[in-house]
Amino acid sequence: MVDRAGVVRSAPALAWKDIDLRGRLERALGDTGFPVGVDSGVMLAALAEHRYGSHAGTSNMVYLPDHAGAGVGVVNGGVALRSGRPATVSGLSTLLLRTRFEAADGLAAERHLEVADLVRRARAGDQRVLAALGEFGAWLGNTVGILVNLFDPQTVLLGGYHAALAPWTLPAIERTARSIAATPEHARVRLAVSALGHEAAALGGAATALNRR
């Protein structure tokens, strides 16, 4: 969670709390003549989707990352909205724990290898994996439905590894989200996966710089 002044209010994975990251960067870089900006990855990814993504220009959208605790990125009227605190919305780590394989040395494999293995096993018809993906999709669909009712977006985008898992999760996400929609319009919200992948946050940083010109 990053405030408008560039202070990292909370970054549990880094054990950071109330760190003036922008101030530290400015002091470390010296007088470059360029402004220094700091923002959360999910917010930058949402900005990238709004500017460069497959649904670029959509006035109201919600972006869900693939990692828990990062919150969601909301663009309303073309402007990024900031929430007071992050929200745990993904649950991907729990899914991977349920279906985890072990690397040859006995240690858990890196996440991209785990997701690749999950996709391979789903394609092979592994019933345990397919059941877990269906449950994950239904759980995520509940979150999507709540967000749609709250923010009334035109599009909800699933980022990161959600794209690779979409063939097995998207039907359950859509079914569950529509079942709790507050209005018929909410039930018709467009649900899609990001085409920007893991580069979305970096592209959002570029978009932020360009928006200042």
PDB file of C-alpha atoms in Angstrom:
ATOM      1  CA  MET A   1       0.000   0.000   0.000  1.00  0.00           C
ATOM      2  CA  VAL A   2       1.536   3.281  -1.190  1.00  0.00           C
ATOM      3  CA  ASP A   3       0.187   6.758  -0.517  1.00  0.00           C
ATOM      4  CA  ARG A   4       0.268   9.743  -2.857  1.00  0.00           C
ATOM      5  CA  ALA A   5       3.485  11.033  -1.313  1.00  0.00           C
ATOM      6  CA  GLY A   6       5.348   7.858  -2.269  1.00  0.00           C
ATOM      7  CA  VAL A   7       5.410   6.452   1.272  1.00  0.00           C
ATOM      8  CA  VAL A   8       5.042   2.679   1.452  1.00  0.00           C
ATOM      9  CA  ARG A   9       2.488   2.359   4.228  1.00  0.00           C
ATOM     10  CA  SER A  10       2.479  -1.426   4.201  1.00  0.00           C
ATOM     11  CA  ALA A  11       4.425  -4.084   2.280  1.00  0.00           C
ATOM     12  CA  PRO A  12       4.140  -7.296   4.325  1.00  0.00           C
ATOM     13  CA  ALA A  13       6.261  -9.367   1.946  1.00  0.00           C
ATOM     14  CA  LEU A  14       9.155  -6.929   2.472  1.00  0.00           C
ATOM     15  CA  ALA A  15       8.398  -6.278   6.154  1.00  0.00           C
ATOM     16  CA  TRP A  16       8.099  -2.564   5.308  1.00  0.00           C
ATOM     17  CA  LYS A  17       5.861  -0.161   7.161  1.00  0.00           C
ATOM     18  CA  ASP A  18       5.729   3.616   6.680  1.00  0.00           C
ATOM     19  CA  ILE A  19       8.874   3.719   4.537  1.00  0.00           C
ATOM     20  CA  ASP A  20       9.445   6.969   2.648  1.00  0.00           C
ATOM     21  CA  LEU A  21      10.636   5.173  -0.459  1.00  0.00           C
ATOM     22  CA  ARG A  22      10.322   8.125  -2.805  1.00  0.00           C
ATOM     23  CA  GLY A  23      12.356  10.312  -0.464  1.00  0.00           C
ATOM     24  CA  ARG A  24      15.060   7.674  -0.177  1.00  0.00           C
ATOM     25  CA  LEU A  25      15.210   7.206  -3.943  1.00  0.00           C
ATOM     26  CA  GLU A  26      15.435  10.938  -4.548  1.00  0.00           C
ATOM     27  CA  ARG A  27      18.327  11.220  -2.112  1.00  0.00           C
ATOM     28  CA  ALA A  28      20.100   8.183  -3.586  1.00  0.00           C
ATOM     29  CA  LEU A  29      19.714   9.339  -7.193  1.00  0.00           C
ATOM     30  CA  GLY A  30      20.613  12.954  -6.571  1.00  0.00           C
ATOM     31  CA  ASP A  31      19.506  15.809  -8.809  1.00  0.00           C
ATOM     32  CA  THR A  32      18.620  14.030 -12.066  1.00  0.00           C
ATOM     33  CA  GLY A  33      16.129  16.613 -13.238  1.00  0.00           C
ATOM     34  CA  PHE A  34      13.457  13.930 -13.476  1.00  0.00           C
ATOM     35  CA  PRO A  35      10.618  13.323 -11.008  1.00  0.00           C
ATOM     36  CA  VAL A  36      10.643  10.121  -8.973  1.00  0.00           C
ATOM     37  CA  GLY A  37       7.386   8.261  -8.510  1.00  0.00           C
ATOM     38  CA  VAL A  38       6.442   5.319  -6.326  1.00  0.00           C
ATOM     39  CA  ASP A  39       3.231   3.329  -6.597  1.00  0.00           C
ATOM     40  CA  SER A  40       1.878  -0.135  -5.916  1.00  0.00           C
ATOM     41  CA  GLY A  41       2.269  -2.809  -8.557  1.00  0.00           C
ATOM     42  CA  VAL A  42      -1.459  -3.470  -8.804  1.00  0.00           C
ATOM     43  CA  MET A  43      -2.252   0.204  -9.329  1.00  0.00           C
ATOM     44  CA  LEU A  44       0.390   0.517 -12.037  1.00  0.00           C
ATOM     45  CA  ALA A  45      -0.923  -2.634 -13.713  1.00  0.00           C
ATOM     46  CA  ALA A  46      -4.439  -1.186 -13.755  1.00  0.00           C
ATOM     47  CA  LEU A  47      -3.132   2.000 -15.375  1.00  0.00           C
ATOM     48  CA  ALA A  48      -1.287  -0.080 -17.983  1.00  0.00           C
ATOM     49  CA  GLU A  49      -4.461  -1.987 -18.805  1.00  0.00           C
ATOM     50  CA  HIS A  50      -6.340   1.284 -19.205  1.00  0.00           C
ATOM     51  CA  ARG A  51      -3.729   2.683 -21.576  1.00  0.00           C
ATOM     52  CA  TYR A  52      -2.230  -0.299 -23.428  1.00  0.00           C
ATOM     53  CA  GLY A  53      -4.316  -3.392 -22.698  1.00  0.00           C
ATOM     54  CA  SER A  54      -6.769  -5.268 -24.878  1.00  0.00           C
ATOM     55  CA  HIS A  55      -9.564  -3.188 -23.302  1.00  0.00           C
ATOM     56  CA  ALA A  56      -7.678   0.117 -23.358  1.00  0.00           C
ATOM     57  CA  GLY A  57      -9.816   3.192 -22.987  1.00  0.00           C
ATOM     58  CA  THR A  58     -12.482   1.460 -20.903  1.00  0.00           C
ATOM     59  CA  SER A  59     -13.663   4.153 -18.504  1.00  0.00           C
ATOM     60  CA  ASN A  60     -14.488   1.864 -15.575  1.00  0.00           C
ATOM     61  CA  MET A  61     -12.514  -1.296 -14.918  1.00  0.00           C
ATOM     62  CA  VAL A  62     -11.265  -3.463 -12.089  1.00  0.00           C
ATOM     63  CA  TYR A  63      -7.927  -5.295 -12.233  1.00  0.00           C
ATOM     64  CA  LEU A  64      -7.312  -8.339 -10.035  1.00  0.00           C
ATOM     65  CA  PRO A  65      -3.685  -9.429  -9.577  1.00  0.00           C
ATOM     66  CA  ASP A  66      -2.602 -13.009  -9.056  1.00  0.00           C
ATOM     67  CA  HIS A  67      -1.069 -12.532  -5.617  1.00  0.00           C
ATOM     68  CA  ALA A  68      -2.799 -12.100  -2.292  1.00  0.00           C
ATOM     69  CA  GLY A  69      -2.576  -8.984  -0.167  1.00  0.00           C
ATOM     70  CA  ALA A  70      -2.001  -6.665  -3.114  1.00  0.00           C
ATOM     71  CA  GLY A  71      -5.533  -5.359  -3.271  1.00  0.00           C
ATOM     72  CA  VAL A  72      -7.254  -4.518  -6.552  1.00  0.00           C
ATOM     73  CA  GLY A  73      -6.702  -1.810  -9.124  1.00  0.00           C
ATOM     74  CA  VAL A  74      -9.775   0.290  -9.862  1.00  0.00           C
ATOM     75  CA  VAL A  75     -10.100   2.772 -12.713  1.00  0.00           C
ATOM     76  CA  ASN A  76     -13.237   4.896 -12.561  1.00  0.00           C
ATOM     77  CA  GLY A  77     -13.991   7.513 -15.194  1.00  0.00           C
ATOM     78  CA  GLY A  78     -10.488   6.962 -16.524  1.00  0.00           C
ATOM     79  CA  VAL A  79      -8.941   7.862 -13.150  1.00  0.00           C
ATOM     80  CA  ALA A  80      -7.253   5.407 -10.792  1.00  0.00           C
ATOM     81  CA  LEU A  81      -8.943   5.109  -7.417  1.00  0.00           C
ATOM     82  CA  ARG A  82      -6.984   4.408  -4.268  1.00  0.00           C
ATOM     83  CA  SER A  83      -8.375   2.376  -1.400  1.00  0.00           C
ATOM     84  CA  GLY A  84      -7.429   2.783   2.220  1.00  0.00           C
ATOM     85  CA  ARG A  85      -6.005  -0.695   2.615  1.00  0.00           C
ATOM     86  CA  PRO A  86      -5.116  -3.744   0.503  1.00  0.00           C
ATOM     87  CA  ALA A  87      -7.430  -6.738   0.220  1.00  0.00           C
ATOM     88  CA  THR A  88      -6.659 -10.406  -0.075  1.00  0.00           C
ATOM     89  CA  VAL A  89      -8.374 -11.425  -3.282  1.00  0.00           C
ATOM     90  CA  SER A  90      -6.337 -13.994  -5.169  1.00  0.00           C
ATOM     91  CA  GLY A  91      -5.779 -17.171  -3.161  1.00  0.00           C
ATOM     92  CA  LEU A  92      -3.399 -18.481  -5.855  1.00  0.00           C
ATOM     93  CA  SER A  93      -0.906 -19.539  -3.189  1.00  0.00           C
ATOM     94  CA  THR A  94      -3.553 -21.696  -1.541  1.00  0.00           C
ATOM     95  CA  LEU A  95      -4.401 -23.299  -4.874  1.00  0.00           C
ATOM     96  CA  LEU A  96      -0.736 -24.093  -5.519  1.00  0.00           C
ATOM     97  CA  LEU A  97      -0.318 -25.550  -2.040  1.00  0.00           C
ATOM     98  CA  ARG A  98      -3.251 -27.876  -2.649  1.00  0.00           C
ATOM     99  CA  THR A  99      -1.830 -29.124  -5.943  1.00  0.00           C
ATOM    100  CA  ARG A 100       1.896 -28.675  -5.282  1.00  0.00           C
ATOM    101  CA  PHE A 101       4.541 -30.877  -6.795  1.00  0.00           C
ATOM    102  CA  GLU A 102       8.082 -31.085  -5.462  1.00  0.00           C
ATOM    103  CA  ALA A 103      11.184 -30.227  -7.427  1.00  0.00           C
ATOM    104  CA  ALA A 104      13.824 -32.873  -7.968  1.00  0.00           C
ATOM    105  CA  ASP A 105      15.832 -31.691  -4.977  1.00  0.00           C
ATOM    106  CA  GLY A 106      12.787 -31.947  -2.701  1.00  0.00           C
ATOM    107  CA  LEU A 107      12.266 -28.197  -2.487  1.00  0.00           C
ATOM    108  CA  ALA A 108       9.117 -26.496  -3.697  1.00  0.00           C
ATOM    109  CA  ALA A 109       9.555 -25.300  -7.261  1.00  0.00           C
ATOM    110  CA  GLU A 110       9.385 -21.642  -8.237  1.00  0.00           C
ATOM    111  CA  ARG A 111       5.926 -20.273  -8.886  1.00  0.00           C
ATOM    112  CA  HIS A 112       6.133 -20.157 -12.669  1.00  0.00           C
ATOM    113  CA  LEU A 113       7.146 -23.825 -12.692  1.00  0.00           C
ATOM    114  CA  GLU A 114       4.305 -24.699 -10.363  1.00  0.00           C
ATOM    115  CA  VAL A 115       1.770 -22.917 -12.548  1.00  0.00           C
ATOM    116  CA  ALA A 116       3.184 -24.578 -15.679  1.00  0.00           C
ATOM    117  CA  ASP A 117       2.865 -27.971 -13.994  1.00  0.00           C
ATOM    118  CA  LEU A 118      -0.677 -27.133 -12.913  1.00  0.00           C
ATOM    119  CA  VAL A 119      -1.610 -26.298 -16.509  1.00  0.00           C
ATOM    120  CA  ARG A 120       0.016 -29.497 -17.796  1.00  0.00           C
ATOM    121  CA  ARG A 121      -1.889 -31.623 -15.301  1.00  0.00           C
ATOM    122  CA  ALA A 122      -5.166 -29.852 -16.062  1.00  0.00           C
ATOM    123  CA  ARG A 123      -4.706 -30.506 -19.776  1.00  0.00           C
ATOM    124  CA  ALA A 124      -4.016 -34.156 -18.973  1.00  0.00           C
ATOM    125  CA  GLY A 125      -7.323 -34.393 -17.122  1.00  0.00           C
ATOM    126  CA  ASP A 126      -5.962 -34.735 -13.573  1.00  0.00           C
ATOM    127  CA  GLN A 127      -9.202 -34.859 -11.572  1.00  0.00           C
ATOM    128  CA  ARG A 128      -7.642 -33.514  -8.382  1.00  0.00           C
ATOM    129  CA  VAL A 129      -6.295 -30.487 -10.229  1.00  0.00           C
ATOM    130  CA  LEU A 130      -9.515 -29.927 -12.165  1.00  0.00           C
ATOM    131  CA  ALA A 131     -11.561 -30.026  -8.966  1.00  0.00           C
ATOM    132  CA  ALA A 132      -9.199 -27.567  -7.256  1.00  0.00           C
ATOM    133  CA  LEU A 133      -9.329 -25.194 -10.231  1.00  0.00           C
ATOM    134  CA  GLY A 134     -13.116 -25.316 -10.258  1.00  0.00           C
ATOM    135  CA  GLU A 135     -13.278 -24.503  -6.552  1.00  0.00           C
ATOM    136  CA  PHE A 136     -10.740 -21.734  -6.998  1.00  0.00           C
ATOM    137  CA  GLY A 137     -12.771 -20.268  -9.855  1.00  0.00           C
ATOM    138  CA  ALA A 138     -15.955 -20.291  -7.765  1.00  0.00           C
ATOM    139  CA  TRP A 139     -14.173 -18.632  -4.842  1.00  0.00           C
ATOM    140  CA  LEU A 140     -12.664 -15.981  -7.087  1.00  0.00           C
ATOM    141  CA  GLY A 141     -16.041 -15.487  -8.757  1.00  0.00           C
ATOM    142  CA  ASN A 142     -17.511 -14.572  -5.387  1.00  0.00           C
ATOM    143  CA  THR A 143     -14.859 -11.881  -5.022  1.00  0.00           C
ATOM    144  CA  VAL A 144     -15.472 -10.651  -8.564  1.00  0.00           C
ATOM    145  CA  GLY A 145     -19.211 -10.455  -7.943  1.00  0.00           C
ATOM    146  CA  ILE A 146     -18.730  -8.359  -4.822  1.00  0.00           C
ATOM    147  CA  LEU A 147     -16.344  -6.005  -6.632  1.00  0.00           C
ATOM    148  CA  VAL A 148     -18.766  -5.623  -9.536  1.00  0.00           C
ATOM    149  CA  ASN A 149     -21.581  -4.744  -7.155  1.00  0.00           C
ATOM    150  CA  LEU A 150     -19.352  -2.207  -5.409  1.00  0.00           C
ATOM    151  CA  PHE A 151     -17.665  -0.473  -8.350  1.00  0.00           C
ATOM    152  CA  ASP A 152     -20.020  -1.111 -11.290  1.00  0.00           C
ATOM    153  CA  PRO A 153     -17.188  -1.628 -13.811  1.00  0.00           C
ATOM    154  CA  GLN A 154     -17.597  -2.292 -17.508  1.00  0.00           C
ATOM    155  CA  THR A 155     -14.740  -4.811 -17.446  1.00  0.00           C
ATOM    156  CA  VAL A 156     -13.015  -6.976 -14.850  1.00  0.00           C
ATOM    157  CA  LEU A 157      -9.513  -8.070 -15.849  1.00  0.00           C
ATOM    158  CA  LEU A 158      -7.635 -10.970 -14.276  1.00  0.00           C
ATOM    159  CA  GLY A 159      -3.891 -10.422 -14.290  1.00  0.00           C
ATOM    160  CA  GLY A 160      -0.699 -12.432 -14.093  1.00  0.00           C
ATOM    161  CA  TYR A 161      -1.019 -16.203 -13.823  1.00  0.00           C
ATOM    162  CA  HIS A 162      -4.810 -15.977 -13.978  1.00  0.00           C
ATOM    163  CA  ALA A 163      -4.464 -15.869 -17.772  1.00  0.00           C
ATOM    164  CA  ALA A 164      -2.821 -19.304 -17.894  1.00  0.00           C
ATOM    165  CA  LEU A 165      -5.482 -20.815 -15.627  1.00  0.00           C
ATOM    166  CA  ALA A 166      -8.466 -19.131 -17.298  1.00  0.00           C
ATOM    167  CA  PRO A 167      -9.529 -22.094 -19.487  1.00  0.00           C
ATOM    168  CA  TRP A 168     -10.423 -23.983 -16.297  1.00  0.00           C
ATOM    169  CA  THR A 169     -11.356 -21.189 -13.896  1.00  0.00           C
ATOM    170  CA  LEU A 170     -13.217 -18.659 -16.035  1.00  0.00           C
ATOM    171  CA  PRO A 171     -16.485 -20.618 -16.365  1.00  0.00           C
ATOM    172  CA  ALA A 172     -16.800 -20.958 -12.584  1.00  0.00           C
ATOM    173  CA  ILE A 173     -15.786 -17.324 -12.051  1.00  0.00           C
ATOM    174  CA  GLU A 174     -18.450 -16.085 -14.454  1.00  0.00           C
ATOM    175  CA  ARG A 175     -21.145 -18.410 -13.105  1.00  0.00           C
ATOM    176  CA  THR A 176     -20.559 -17.457  -9.487  1.00  0.00           C
ATOM    177  CA  ALA A 177     -20.147 -13.726 -10.152  1.00  0.00           C
ATOM    178  CA  ARG A 178     -23.415 -13.622 -12.080  1.00  0.00           C
ATOM    179  CA  SER A 179     -25.254 -15.534  -9.366  1.00  0.00           C
ATOM    180  CA  ILE A 180     -24.614 -12.750  -6.832  1.00  0.00           C
ATOM    181  CA  ALA A 181     -24.971  -9.791  -9.218  1.00  0.00           C
ATOM    182  CA  ALA A 182     -27.095  -7.032  -7.733  1.00  0.00           C
ATOM    183  CA  THR A 183     -28.652  -6.031 -11.070  1.00  0.00           C
ATOM    184  CA  PRO A 184     -29.009  -7.508 -14.581  1.00  0.00           C
ATOM    185  CA  GLU A 185     -26.410  -4.963 -15.766  1.00  0.00           C
ATOM    186  CA  HIS A 186     -23.904  -6.250 -13.218  1.00  0.00           C
ATOM    187  CA  ALA A 187     -24.540  -9.801 -14.424  1.00  0.00           C
ATOM    188  CA  ARG A 188     -23.493  -8.753 -17.925  1.00  0.00           C
ATOM    189  CA  VAL A 189     -20.124  -7.283 -16.929  1.00  0.00           C
ATOM    190  CA  ARG A 190     -17.298  -8.228 -19.278  1.00  0.00           C
ATOM    191  CA  LEU A 191     -14.810 -10.626 -17.648  1.00  0.00           C
ATOM    192  CA  ALA A 192     -11.452 -11.105 -19.368  1.00  0.00           C
ATOM    193  CA  VAL A 193      -7.821 -11.997 -18.755  1.00  0.00           C
ATOM    194  CA  SER A 194      -4.973  -9.549 -19.156  1.00  0.00           C
ATOM    195  CA  ALA A 195      -2.852  -9.763 -22.285  1.00  0.00           C
ATOM    196  CA  LEU A 196      -0.048  -7.749 -20.675  1.00  0.00           C
ATOM    197  CA  GLY A 197       1.118 -10.522 -18.355  1.00  0.00           C
ATOM    198  CA  HIS A 198       3.735  -9.878 -15.720  1.00  0.00           C
ATOM    199  CA  GLU A 199       5.017  -6.766 -17.508  1.00  0.00           C
ATOM    200  CA  ALA A 200       1.832  -4.846 -16.702  1.00  0.00           C
ATOM    201  CA  ALA A 201       3.232  -3.021 -13.669  1.00  0.00           C
ATOM    202  CA  ALA A 202       6.347  -1.906 -15.561  1.00  0.00           C
ATOM    203  CA  LEU A 203       4.187  -0.661 -18.424  1.00  0.00           C
ATOM    204  CA  GLY A 204       2.071   1.181 -15.861  1.00  0.00           C
ATOM    205  CA  GLY A 205       5.179   2.956 -14.648  1.00  0.00           C
ATOM    206  CA  ALA A 206       5.850   4.084 -18.216  1.00  0.00           C
ATOM    207  CA  ALA A 207       2.234   5.190 -18.578  1.00  0.00           C
ATOM    208  CA  THR A 208       2.501   7.251 -15.396  1.00  0.00           C
ATOM    209  CA  ALA A 209       5.574   9.042 -16.741  1.00  0.00           C
ATOM    210  CA  LEU A 210       3.904   9.687 -20.088  1.00  0.00           C
ATOM    211  CA  ASN A 211       0.777  11.022 -18.397  1.00  0.00           C
ATOM    212  CA  ARG A 212       2.917  13.725 -16.769  1.00  0.00           C
ATOM    213  CA  ARG A 213       4.069  15.122 -20.101  1.00  0.00           C
TER     214      ARG A 213
END
